[in-house]
Coordinates of C-alpha atoms and ligand atoms in Angstrom, one line a residue:
X1 CA 0.0 0.0 0.0
X2 CA 2.8 2.4 1.0
X3 CA 4.8 1.3 -2.0
X4 CA 1.9 1.9 -4.3
X5 CA 1.5 5.4 -2.9
X6 CA 5.1 6.3 -3.2
X7 CA 5.2 5.0 -6.8
X8 CA 2.2 7.1 -7.7
X9 CA 3.6 10.2 -6.0
X10 CA 7.0 9.8 -7.6
X11 CA 5.3 10.4 -10.9
X12 CA 4.8 14.1 -10.0
X13 CA 7.2 16.5 -11.5
X14 CA 6.6 20.1 -10.4
X15 CA 8.9 22.9 -11.2
X16 CA 8.3 26.3 -9.5
X17 CA 10.1 29.4 -10.8
X18 CA 9.9 31.9 -8.0
X19 CA 11.4 35.2 -6.9
X20 CA 10.5 38.8 -6.5
X21 CA 8.0 40.5 -8.9
X22 CA 10.2 42.2 -11.6
X23 CA 13.0 39.6 -11.4
X24 CA 12.0 38.3 -14.8
X25 CA 10.2 35.1 -13.8
X26 CA 7.6 35.2 -16.6
X27 CA 10.1 35.9 -19.4
X28 CA 12.2 33.1 -18.1
X29 CA 9.3 30.6 -17.9
X30 CA 8.3 31.6 -21.4
X31 CA 11.9 31.1 -22.7
X32 CA 12.1 27.7 -20.9
X33 CA 8.9 26.3 -22.4
X34 CA 10.3 27.1 -25.8
X35 CA 13.5 25.2 -25.0
X36 CA 11.7 22.3 -23.2
X37 CA 8.4 21.9 -25.0
X38 CA 7.4 18.9 -22.9
X39 CA 6.8 21.2 -20.0
X40 CA 3.2 22.3 -19.3
X41 CA 2.6 25.8 -17.9
X42 CA 0.3 25.8 -14.9
X43 CA -2.4 28.4 -15.4
X44 CA -3.1 30.0 -12.0
X45 CA -6.3 31.6 -10.8
X46 CA -6.2 35.3 -10.0
X47 CA -8.5 38.1 -8.9
X48 CA -6.3 40.6 -10.7
X49 CA -7.7 42.3 -13.8
X50 CA -6.2 41.1 -17.1
X51 CA -3.5 43.3 -18.6
X52 CA -3.8 44.4 -22.3
X53 CA -2.3 41.3 -24.0
X54 CA -3.3 38.7 -21.5
X55 CA -5.7 35.9 -22.4
X56 CA -8.2 34.3 -20.0
X57 CA -7.4 30.6 -19.6
X58 CA -3.9 31.0 -21.1
X59 CA -2.0 33.5 -18.9
X60 CA -4.4 33.2 -16.0
X61 CA -8.0 32.2 -15.2
X62 CA -9.3 35.6 -14.2
X63 CA -12.1 35.3 -11.6
X64 CA -14.0 37.6 -9.3
X65 CA -13.4 37.8 -5.6
X66 CA -16.5 35.7 -5.0
X67 CA -15.5 33.0 -7.4
X68 CA -12.0 32.8 -5.8
X69 CA -13.6 32.5 -2.3
X70 CA -15.8 29.7 -3.6
X71 CA -12.8 27.8 -5.1
X72 CA -11.0 28.1 -1.7
X73 CA -14.0 26.9 0.3
X74 CA -14.6 24.0 -2.2
X75 CA -10.9 22.9 -1.5
X76 CA -10.0 23.3 -5.2
X77 CA -6.7 25.1 -4.6
X78 CA -3.4 23.4 -3.8
X79 CA -2.1 26.7 -2.5
X80 CA -3.1 30.4 -2.7
X81 CA -1.7 33.7 -1.6
X82 CA -2.9 37.3 -1.2
X83 CA 0.2 38.4 -3.1
X84 CA -0.9 42.1 -3.0
X85 CA -3.5 43.5 -0.6
X86 CA -6.8 42.5 -2.0
X87 CA -5.3 40.5 -4.9
X88 CA -5.3 36.7 -4.7
X89 CA -3.5 34.1 -6.8
X90 CA -3.8 30.3 -6.5
X91 CA -2.8 27.0 -8.1
X92 CA -5.6 24.5 -8.9
X93 CA -5.2 20.9 -7.6
X94 CA -6.3 19.8 -11.1
X95 CA -3.3 21.5 -12.7
X96 CA -0.8 19.8 -10.3
X97 CA -2.6 16.4 -10.6
X98 CA -1.6 16.5 -14.3
X99 CA 2.1 16.9 -13.5
X100 CA 3.9 13.6 -14.5
X101 CA 7.2 12.4 -15.8
X102 CA 5.9 12.7 -19.4
X103 CA 4.3 16.1 -18.7
X104 CA 6.2 18.0 -16.0
X105 CA 4.4 21.1 -14.7
X106 CA 6.0 24.6 -14.7
X107 CA 4.8 27.2 -12.3
X108 CA 5.4 31.0 -12.0
X109 CA 4.6 31.6 -8.4
X110 CA 5.4 33.9 -5.5
X111 CA 7.9 32.8 -2.8
X112 CA 5.3 31.8 -0.2
X113 CA 3.4 29.7 -2.7
X114 CA 6.7 28.1 -3.8
X115 CA 7.7 27.3 -0.2
X116 CA 4.3 25.6 0.4
X117 CA 4.8 23.5 -2.7
X118 CA 8.3 22.6 -1.7
X119 CA 6.9 21.4 1.6
X120 CA 4.0 19.5 0.1
X121 CA 6.0 17.8 -2.7
X122 CA 9.5 17.1 -1.3
X123 CA 11.6 15.2 -3.8
X124 CA 9.0 15.7 -6.5
X125 CA 9.4 19.4 -6.9
X126 CA 12.2 21.7 -8.0
X127 CA 12.1 25.3 -6.8
X128 CA 14.2 27.9 -8.6
X129 CA 14.7 31.4 -7.2
X130 CA 15.2 34.0 -9.9
X131 CA 17.4 36.7 -8.4
X132 CA 17.6 40.2 -10.0
X133 CA 21.2 41.5 -10.2
X134 CA 20.4 44.1 -7.5
X135 CA 17.6 45.8 -5.7
X136 CA 18.2 48.9 -7.8
X137 CA 17.9 46.8 -11.0
X138 CA 14.6 45.3 -9.7
X139 CA 13.2 48.8 -8.8
X140 CA 14.1 50.1 -12.3
X141 CA 12.4 47.0 -14.0
X142 CA 9.3 47.5 -12.0
X143 CA 9.2 51.2 -12.7
X144 CA 9.6 50.5 -16.5
X145 CA 6.4 48.5 -16.4
X146 CA 3.8 50.9 -17.5
X147 CA 1.0 48.5 -16.7
X148 CA 0.6 49.3 -13.0
X149 CA -0.9 52.2 -11.1
X150 CA 1.4 54.1 -8.7
X151 CA -0.4 52.4 -5.7
X152 CA 0.1 49.0 -7.2
X153 CA 3.7 49.8 -8.1
X154 CA 4.4 50.8 -4.5
X155 CA 2.9 47.5 -3.2
X156 CA 5.0 45.5 -5.7
X157 CA 8.2 47.3 -4.8
X158 CA 7.7 46.7 -1.1
X159 CA 6.8 43.1 -1.6
X160 CA 9.7 42.5 -4.0
X161 CA 12.2 43.9 -1.5
X162 CA 10.8 41.5 1.2
X163 CA 10.9 38.6 -1.2
X164 CA 14.6 39.1 -1.9
X165 CA 15.3 37.8 1.6
X166 CA 14.1 34.3 0.6
X167 CA 17.0 33.7 -1.7
X168 CA 18.6 30.8 0.2
X169 CA 15.6 28.6 1.0
X170 CA 15.0 27.2 -2.5
X171 CA 16.7 24.3 -4.4
X172 CA 18.5 26.6 -6.8
X173 CA 19.2 30.3 -7.6
X174 CA 19.6 31.8 -11.0
X175 CA 20.8 35.4 -11.3
X176 CA 19.1 37.2 -14.1
X177 CA 21.9 39.3 -15.4
X178 CA 21.1 38.3 -19.0
X179 CA 17.8 36.8 -20.0
X180 CA 19.4 34.4 -22.5
X181 CA 21.8 33.1 -19.9
X182 CA 19.2 32.9 -17.2
X183 CA 16.9 30.9 -19.5
X184 CA 19.7 28.5 -20.4
X185 CA 20.7 28.0 -16.8
X186 CA 17.1 27.4 -15.7
X187 CA 16.6 24.9 -18.5
X188 CA 19.8 23.1 -17.5
X189 CA 18.5 22.8 -13.9
X190 CA 15.2 21.4 -15.1
X191 CA 16.9 18.9 -17.4
X192 CA 19.0 17.5 -14.6
X193 CA 16.0 17.4 -12.3
X194 CA 14.1 15.5 -14.9
X195 CA 17.1 13.2 -15.5
X196 CA 17.3 14.1 -19.2
X197 CA 20.9 15.4 -19.1
Ligands
5GP201 P1 1.5 39.2 -11.8 O1 0.3 40.0 -11.3 O2 2.7 40.1 -12.1 O3 1.2 38.3 -13.0 O4 2.0 38.2 -10.7 C1 2.2 38.7 -9.4 C2 2.9 37.6 -8.6 O5 2.0 36.5 -8.3 C3 4.1 37.0 -9.2 O6 5.1 36.9 -8.2 C4 3.6 35.6 -9.6 O7 4.7 34.7 -9.6 C5 2.7 35.3 -8.5 N1 1.7 34.2 -8.8 C6 1.2 33.9 -10.0 N2 0.4 32.8 -9.9 C7 0.5 32.4 -8.6 C8 -0.1 31.3 -7.9 O8 -0.9 30.5 -8.4 N3 0.2 31.2 -6.6 C9 1.0 32.1 -5.9 N4 1.2 31.9 -4.6 N5 1.5 33.1 -6.6 C10 1.3 33.3 -7.9

């Protein structure tokens, strides 16, 4: 019985790319899925409003506060976090259930969510912290993003500075000095985790 369970669990392959907002996580996850097309991107649930080019069901499942609360009370989320005051993000159990050796799951997730997954799936998850070259570089990146209001930008900056302290608690760290190098390094880490190197 125990053996059966461990075999079943060993089939999960969950890769979480984490780090401060503005560190380049989403560019890196996009780059990595091009290099490693067998990875499936886990589409999160969020109460944030879609940005101009974002598609519902592809970038996120955009839901109302009420719908999010319902998903939480129905136990549908493997983890969730109020990443910014009043704005929630979460990972569906159904997304993680699909993660397997043939179809590893790639997540772009905040540090607290990544810590939770690391604790829930020890040995079946790889957590990679994307570190910006410096706090100043991170601030400059966040300010360049014209998508946020001043209020939202302030919240993101504050949160990002806090998140920088988590650098040493994950399985690996990639410094995002150059996007191309960071994508290549992240892909190498994933290949060796999946045993394909
Ligand atoms: P953004 O609004 O810029 O798309 O994402 C804001 C933050 O929420 C990022 O740090 C992103 O990684 C994180 N995030 C996205 N999806 C999830 C999720 O399902 N769970 C958690 N905990 N964080 C998420």
